[in-house]
Structure formats: structure tokens, C-alpha cells
CSV table of C-alpha atoms in Angstrom, one decimal:
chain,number,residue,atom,x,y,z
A,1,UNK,CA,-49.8,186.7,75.0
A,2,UNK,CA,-49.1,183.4,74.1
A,3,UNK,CA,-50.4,180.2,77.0
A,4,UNK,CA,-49.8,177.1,78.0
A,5,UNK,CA,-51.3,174.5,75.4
A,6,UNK,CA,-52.5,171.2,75.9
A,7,UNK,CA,-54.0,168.5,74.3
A,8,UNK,CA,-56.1,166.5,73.8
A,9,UNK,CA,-58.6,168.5,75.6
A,10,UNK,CA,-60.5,165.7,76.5
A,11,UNK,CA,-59.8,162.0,76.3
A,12,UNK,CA,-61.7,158.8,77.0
A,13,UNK,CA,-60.3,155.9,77.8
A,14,UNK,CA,-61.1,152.2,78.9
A,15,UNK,CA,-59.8,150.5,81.9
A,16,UNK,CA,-56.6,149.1,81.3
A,17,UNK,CA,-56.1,151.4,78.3
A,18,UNK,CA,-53.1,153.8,78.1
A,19,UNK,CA,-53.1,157.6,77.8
A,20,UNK,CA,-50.3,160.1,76.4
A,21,UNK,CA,-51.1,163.9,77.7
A,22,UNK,CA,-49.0,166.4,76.1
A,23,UNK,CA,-48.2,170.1,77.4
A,24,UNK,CA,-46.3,172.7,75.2
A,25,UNK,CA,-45.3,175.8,77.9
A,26,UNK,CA,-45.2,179.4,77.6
A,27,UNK,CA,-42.4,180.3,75.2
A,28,UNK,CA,-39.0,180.8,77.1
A,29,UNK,CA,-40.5,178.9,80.0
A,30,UNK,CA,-37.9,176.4,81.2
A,31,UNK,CA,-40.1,174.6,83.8
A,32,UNK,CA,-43.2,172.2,83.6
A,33,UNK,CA,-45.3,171.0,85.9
A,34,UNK,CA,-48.4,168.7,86.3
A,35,UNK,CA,-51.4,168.5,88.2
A,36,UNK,CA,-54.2,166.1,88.9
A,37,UNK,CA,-57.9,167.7,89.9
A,38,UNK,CA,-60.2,165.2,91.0
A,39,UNK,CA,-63.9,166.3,91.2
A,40,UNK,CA,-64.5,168.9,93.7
A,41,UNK,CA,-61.4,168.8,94.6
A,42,UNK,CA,-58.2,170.9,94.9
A,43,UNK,CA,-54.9,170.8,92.3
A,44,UNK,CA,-52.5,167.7,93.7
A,45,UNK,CA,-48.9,168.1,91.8
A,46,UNK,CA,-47.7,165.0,90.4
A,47,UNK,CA,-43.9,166.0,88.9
A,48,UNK,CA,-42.5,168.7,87.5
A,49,UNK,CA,-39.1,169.0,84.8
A,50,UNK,CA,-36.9,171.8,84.7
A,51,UNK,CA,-34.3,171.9,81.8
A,52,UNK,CA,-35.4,168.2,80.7
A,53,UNK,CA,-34.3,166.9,84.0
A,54,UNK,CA,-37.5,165.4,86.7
A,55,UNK,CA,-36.9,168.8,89.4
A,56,UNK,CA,-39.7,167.4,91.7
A,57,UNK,CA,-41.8,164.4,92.8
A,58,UNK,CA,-45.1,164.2,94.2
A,59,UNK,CA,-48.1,161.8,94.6
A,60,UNK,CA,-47.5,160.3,91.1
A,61,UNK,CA,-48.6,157.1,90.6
A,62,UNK,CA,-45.5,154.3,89.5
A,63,UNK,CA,-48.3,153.6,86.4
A,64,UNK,CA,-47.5,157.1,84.9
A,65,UNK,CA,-44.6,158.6,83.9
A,66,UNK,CA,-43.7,161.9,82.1
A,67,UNK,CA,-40.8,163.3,80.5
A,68,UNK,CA,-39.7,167.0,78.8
A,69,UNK,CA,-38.3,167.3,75.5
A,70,UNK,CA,-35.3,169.5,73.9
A,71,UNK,CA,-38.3,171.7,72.7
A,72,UNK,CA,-39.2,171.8,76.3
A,73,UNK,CA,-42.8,170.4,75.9
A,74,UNK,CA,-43.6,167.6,78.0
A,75,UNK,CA,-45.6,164.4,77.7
A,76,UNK,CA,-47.4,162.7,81.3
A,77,UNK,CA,-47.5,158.9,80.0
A,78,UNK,CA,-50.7,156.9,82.1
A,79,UNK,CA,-51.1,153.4,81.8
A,80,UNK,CA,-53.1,150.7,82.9
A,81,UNK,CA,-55.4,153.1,83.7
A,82,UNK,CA,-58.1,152.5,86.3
A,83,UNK,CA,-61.5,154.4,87.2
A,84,UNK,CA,-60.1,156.6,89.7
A,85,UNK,CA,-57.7,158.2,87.3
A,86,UNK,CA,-60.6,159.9,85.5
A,87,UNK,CA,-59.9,163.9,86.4
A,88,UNK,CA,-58.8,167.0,85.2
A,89,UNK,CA,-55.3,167.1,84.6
A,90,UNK,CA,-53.3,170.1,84.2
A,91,UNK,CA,-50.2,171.5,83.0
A,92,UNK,CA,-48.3,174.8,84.2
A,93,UNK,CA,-44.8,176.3,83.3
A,94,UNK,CA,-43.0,179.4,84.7
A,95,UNK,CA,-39.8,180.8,83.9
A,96,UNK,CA,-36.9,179.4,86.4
A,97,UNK,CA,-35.1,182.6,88.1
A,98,UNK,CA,-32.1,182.5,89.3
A,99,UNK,CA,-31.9,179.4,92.1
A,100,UNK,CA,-35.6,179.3,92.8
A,101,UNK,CA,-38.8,179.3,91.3
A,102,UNK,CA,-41.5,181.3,90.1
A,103,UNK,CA,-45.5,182.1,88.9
A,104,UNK,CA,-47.2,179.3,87.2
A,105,UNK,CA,-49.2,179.7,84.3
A,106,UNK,CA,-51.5,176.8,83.9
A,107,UNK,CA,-52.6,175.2,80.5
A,108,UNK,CA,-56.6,174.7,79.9
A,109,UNK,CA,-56.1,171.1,81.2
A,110,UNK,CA,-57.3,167.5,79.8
A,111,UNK,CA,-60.1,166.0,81.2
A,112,UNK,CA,-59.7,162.7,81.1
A,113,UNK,CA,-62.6,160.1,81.3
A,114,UNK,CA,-61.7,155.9,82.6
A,115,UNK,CA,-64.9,153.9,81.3
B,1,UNK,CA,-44.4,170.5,104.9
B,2,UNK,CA,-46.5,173.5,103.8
B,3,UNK,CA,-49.9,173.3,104.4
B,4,UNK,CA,-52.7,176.1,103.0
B,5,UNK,CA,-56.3,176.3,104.9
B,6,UNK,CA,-59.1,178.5,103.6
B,7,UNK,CA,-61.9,178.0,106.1
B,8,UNK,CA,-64.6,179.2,103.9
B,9,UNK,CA,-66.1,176.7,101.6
B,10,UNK,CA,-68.6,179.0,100.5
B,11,UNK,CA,-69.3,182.7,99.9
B,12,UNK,CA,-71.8,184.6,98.5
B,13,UNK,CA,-71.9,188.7,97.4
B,14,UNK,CA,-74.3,190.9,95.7
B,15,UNK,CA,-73.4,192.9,92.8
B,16,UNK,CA,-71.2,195.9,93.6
B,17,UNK,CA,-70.1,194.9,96.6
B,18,UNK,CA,-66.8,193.9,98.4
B,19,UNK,CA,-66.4,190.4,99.7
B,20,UNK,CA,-63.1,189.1,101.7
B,21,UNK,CA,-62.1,185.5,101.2
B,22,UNK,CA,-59.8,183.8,104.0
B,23,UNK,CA,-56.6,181.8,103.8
B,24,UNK,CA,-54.1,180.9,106.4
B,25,UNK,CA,-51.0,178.9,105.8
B,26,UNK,CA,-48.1,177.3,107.9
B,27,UNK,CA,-44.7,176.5,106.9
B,28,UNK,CA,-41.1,177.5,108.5
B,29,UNK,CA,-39.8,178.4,105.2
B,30,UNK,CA,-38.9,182.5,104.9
B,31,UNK,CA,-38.6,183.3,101.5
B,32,UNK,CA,-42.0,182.2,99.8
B,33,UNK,CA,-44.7,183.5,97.1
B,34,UNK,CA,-48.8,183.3,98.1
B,35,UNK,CA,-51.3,183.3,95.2
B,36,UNK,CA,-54.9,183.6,94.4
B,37,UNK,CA,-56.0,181.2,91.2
B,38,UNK,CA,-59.6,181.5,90.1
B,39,UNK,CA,-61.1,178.8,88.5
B,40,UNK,CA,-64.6,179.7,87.1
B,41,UNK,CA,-67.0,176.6,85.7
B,42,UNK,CA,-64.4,176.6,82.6
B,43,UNK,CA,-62.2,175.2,85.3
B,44,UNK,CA,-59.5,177.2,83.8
B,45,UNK,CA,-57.0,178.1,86.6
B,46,UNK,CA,-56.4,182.1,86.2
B,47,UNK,CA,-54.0,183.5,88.5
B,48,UNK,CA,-55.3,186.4,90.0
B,49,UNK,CA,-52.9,188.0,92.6
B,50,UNK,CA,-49.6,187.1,93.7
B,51,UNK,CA,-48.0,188.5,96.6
B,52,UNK,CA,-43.7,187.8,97.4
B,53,UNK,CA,-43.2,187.4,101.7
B,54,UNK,CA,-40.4,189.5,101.4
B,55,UNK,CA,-42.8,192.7,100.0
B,56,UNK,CA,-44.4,194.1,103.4
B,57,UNK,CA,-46.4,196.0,100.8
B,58,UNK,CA,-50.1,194.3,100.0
B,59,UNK,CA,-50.2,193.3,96.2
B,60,UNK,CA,-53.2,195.0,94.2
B,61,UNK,CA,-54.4,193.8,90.9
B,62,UNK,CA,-57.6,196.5,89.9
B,63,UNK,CA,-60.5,195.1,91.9
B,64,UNK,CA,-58.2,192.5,93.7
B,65,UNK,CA,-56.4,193.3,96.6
B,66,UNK,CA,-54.4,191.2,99.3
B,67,UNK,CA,-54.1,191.3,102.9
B,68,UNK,CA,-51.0,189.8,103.8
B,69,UNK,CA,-50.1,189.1,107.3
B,70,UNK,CA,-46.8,187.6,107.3
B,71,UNK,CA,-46.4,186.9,111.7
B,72,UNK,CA,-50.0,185.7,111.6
B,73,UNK,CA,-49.7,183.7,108.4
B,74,UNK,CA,-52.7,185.4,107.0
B,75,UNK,CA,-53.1,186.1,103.5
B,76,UNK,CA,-57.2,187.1,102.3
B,77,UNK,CA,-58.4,188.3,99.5
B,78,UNK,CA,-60.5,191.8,99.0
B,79,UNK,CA,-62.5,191.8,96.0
B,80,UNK,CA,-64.4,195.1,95.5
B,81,UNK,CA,-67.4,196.0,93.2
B,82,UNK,CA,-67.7,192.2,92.6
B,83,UNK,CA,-69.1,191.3,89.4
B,84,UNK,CA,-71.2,188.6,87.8
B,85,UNK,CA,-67.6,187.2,86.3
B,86,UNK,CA,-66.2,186.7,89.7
B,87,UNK,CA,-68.2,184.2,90.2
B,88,UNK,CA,-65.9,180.7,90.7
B,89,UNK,CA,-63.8,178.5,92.8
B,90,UNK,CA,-60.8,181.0,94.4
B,91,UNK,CA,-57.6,178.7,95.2
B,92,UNK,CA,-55.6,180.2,97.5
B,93,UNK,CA,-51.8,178.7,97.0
B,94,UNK,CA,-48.5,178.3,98.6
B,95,UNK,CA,-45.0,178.4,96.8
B,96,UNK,CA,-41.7,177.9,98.2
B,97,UNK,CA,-39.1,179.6,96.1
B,98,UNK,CA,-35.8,178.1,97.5
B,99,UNK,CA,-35.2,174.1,99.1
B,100,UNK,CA,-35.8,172.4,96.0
B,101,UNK,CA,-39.7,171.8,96.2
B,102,UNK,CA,-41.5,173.6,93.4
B,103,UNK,CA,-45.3,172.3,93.9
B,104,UNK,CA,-47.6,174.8,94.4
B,105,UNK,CA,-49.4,173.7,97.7
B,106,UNK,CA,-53.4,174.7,97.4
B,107,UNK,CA,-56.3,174.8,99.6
B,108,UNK,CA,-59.6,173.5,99.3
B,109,UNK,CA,-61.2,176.5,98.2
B,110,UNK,CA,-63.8,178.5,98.3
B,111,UNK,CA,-66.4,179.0,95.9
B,112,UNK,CA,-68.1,182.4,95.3
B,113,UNK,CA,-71.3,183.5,94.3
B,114,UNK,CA,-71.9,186.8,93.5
B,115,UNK,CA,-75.9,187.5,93.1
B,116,UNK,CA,-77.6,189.9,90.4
């Protein structure tokens, strides 16, 4: 069965630099979310897009921003990025059923690296 | 706001054997999902169980079953006749499926080792 895909798989970056994560979801999956995994830690969501439109806002920082195409991938946009935004970031979709919301699949992730 | 605790940073199992792992939650919302993600040293996340609150029935997945304990906010995890593959981080996570907020809410895991 197809999975979430996303690249690059890993990515290294210098402070200051910018960073463009893609995510392309499970086919006839409306909804996409991201996650940021700091070492040893647990998943924190950042936003998630249903239908193109931003559904849900978390601890996001106002130096990123993402968006979701027609084609329903989506792209997390970091910039002037800083040491502490070197983790693993992951994307998951699900299917959107009914009102409410449903399993996430999650994508490999990026691992990003801030020299 | 939704909060997920799993109380066990740490677990350890021989071969063959069953191990439980522990999660509690809190939240006021009634209509919610629970899951179990694995995340071996890939650091893939692999959804292993999922359990709906409205199902009194346990969800079972082969070797994984749940114990769900909906009054007590309880929701552990059996793993029987463990194997060397088991071994990873288990995420135990919280989803509310109505009231607009679609983040799956995790706790800070617990990571298993299953000795040869």
C-alpha cells in the first residue's frame, strides 16, 4: 500500500539559512499534518491543512510556515533557521470522515541538521 | 486540553514473553480515538493499535492487544510472545475526533527492550 512520502530525507542547513520540507500523503487522503521530534523527545504538532485550508495551529514557530497544494501535498517552509530547529520532522495524513477526524499515517520524516 | 501520561520510561522483556505497557490520559471530551505508534531506531512512527471510546470492546491487532478502561482513563498495551522486532519507543496517543483540534496529543514514551 502506498505511504506517506517525504523529502528530502535529510537536510543540513546553516544558521540563518532557509529550509523547504515537502510531504506528498496517502492517495485520497484529504488531511496533512506536521510534527516536530526533538531528540529524545515525543511528537509536538505544528499545523495541519485539510482541503488546502490551515484546519489547526500548534506550537509553530512565526519563522515557518506551510501550505497544501491542489494535489494536496504540502510544503513546511523554515527560515532563518537557528540551532534548536535541528530535529526530526514529520508528516502524517488521514482521510477526513464525515465532521471529524481520523488515523494518521506518518511519512518516514526529515531529519533536519542547523550547523 | 488533553493530556497523555505513560509512567513507564523503560521496559524490558525476554523473548516469548508478554509485557504490558501503561498509559493514562485526561480530557472531558466523549467521543475520542487512543493509539499505540511504535517507533523502532528507524524512528519510523508505525501505528500499531487503535482503539475508538465509543467500542467497549478491547482492540486486538495479532500479538497486540489493548486494555481500555474508559471511567479510569486507562488504556495499556499487552504485547504477547514479544519478539526481537518489538523492540522500540511505544507512543501512546490521544485524538479528539470532533471540536476542531486534530493534533494527535502523545506521551513521553516508553522504550522497550526485549532480551534474546
Amino acid at each position: 500500500a502506498a505511504g506517506v512520502i517525504q523529502s528530502p530525507r535529510h537536510l543540513i542547513k546553516e544558521k540563518r539559512e532557509t529550509a523547504t520540507l515537502k510531504c506528498y500523503p496517502i492517495p485520497r487522503h484529504d488531511t496533512v499534518y506536521w510534527y516536530q521530534q526533538g531528540p529524545g523527545q515525543d511528537p509536538q504538532f505544528l499545523i495541519s491543512f485539510y482541503e488546502k485550508m490551515q484546519s489547526d495551529k500548534g506550537s509553530i514557530p512565526d519563522r515557518f510556515s506551510a501550505q497544501q497544494f491542489s494535489d494536496y501535498h504540502s510544503e513546511l517552509n523554515m527560515s532563518s533557521l537557528e540551532l534548536g530547529d535541528s530535529a526530526l520532522y514529520f508528516c502524517a495524513s488521514s482521510p477526513h470522515i464525515g465532521s471529524g477526524t481520523d488515523t494518521q499515517y506518518f511519512g518516514p520524516g526529515t531529519r533536519l541538521t542547523v550547523l | 486540553a488533553q493530556t497523555v501520561t505513560q509512567s513507564q520510561p523503560e521496559m524490558s522483556v525476554q523473548e516469548a514473553e508478554t509485557v504490558t505497557l501503561s498509559c493514562t490520559y485526561d480530557t472531558s471530551e466523549s467521543d475520542y480515538y487512543l493509539f499505540w505508534y511504535k517507533q523502532p531506531p528507524s524512528r519510523q512512527m508505525i501505528l500499531v493499535i487503535r482503539q475508538e471510546a465509543y467500542k467497549q470492546q478491547n482492540a486486538t491487532e495479532n500479538r497486540f492487544s489493548v486494555n481500555f478502561q474508559k471511567a479510569a482513563k486507562s488504556f495499556s498495551l499487552k504485547i504477547s510472545d514479544s519478539q526481537l522486532g518489538d523492540a522500540a519507543m511505544y507512543f501512546c496517543a490521544f485524538l479528539a475526533t470532533q471540536g476542531g483540534s486534530e493534533k494527535l496529543v502523545f506521551g513521553k514514551g516508553t522504550k522497550l527492550t526485549v532480551n534474546p
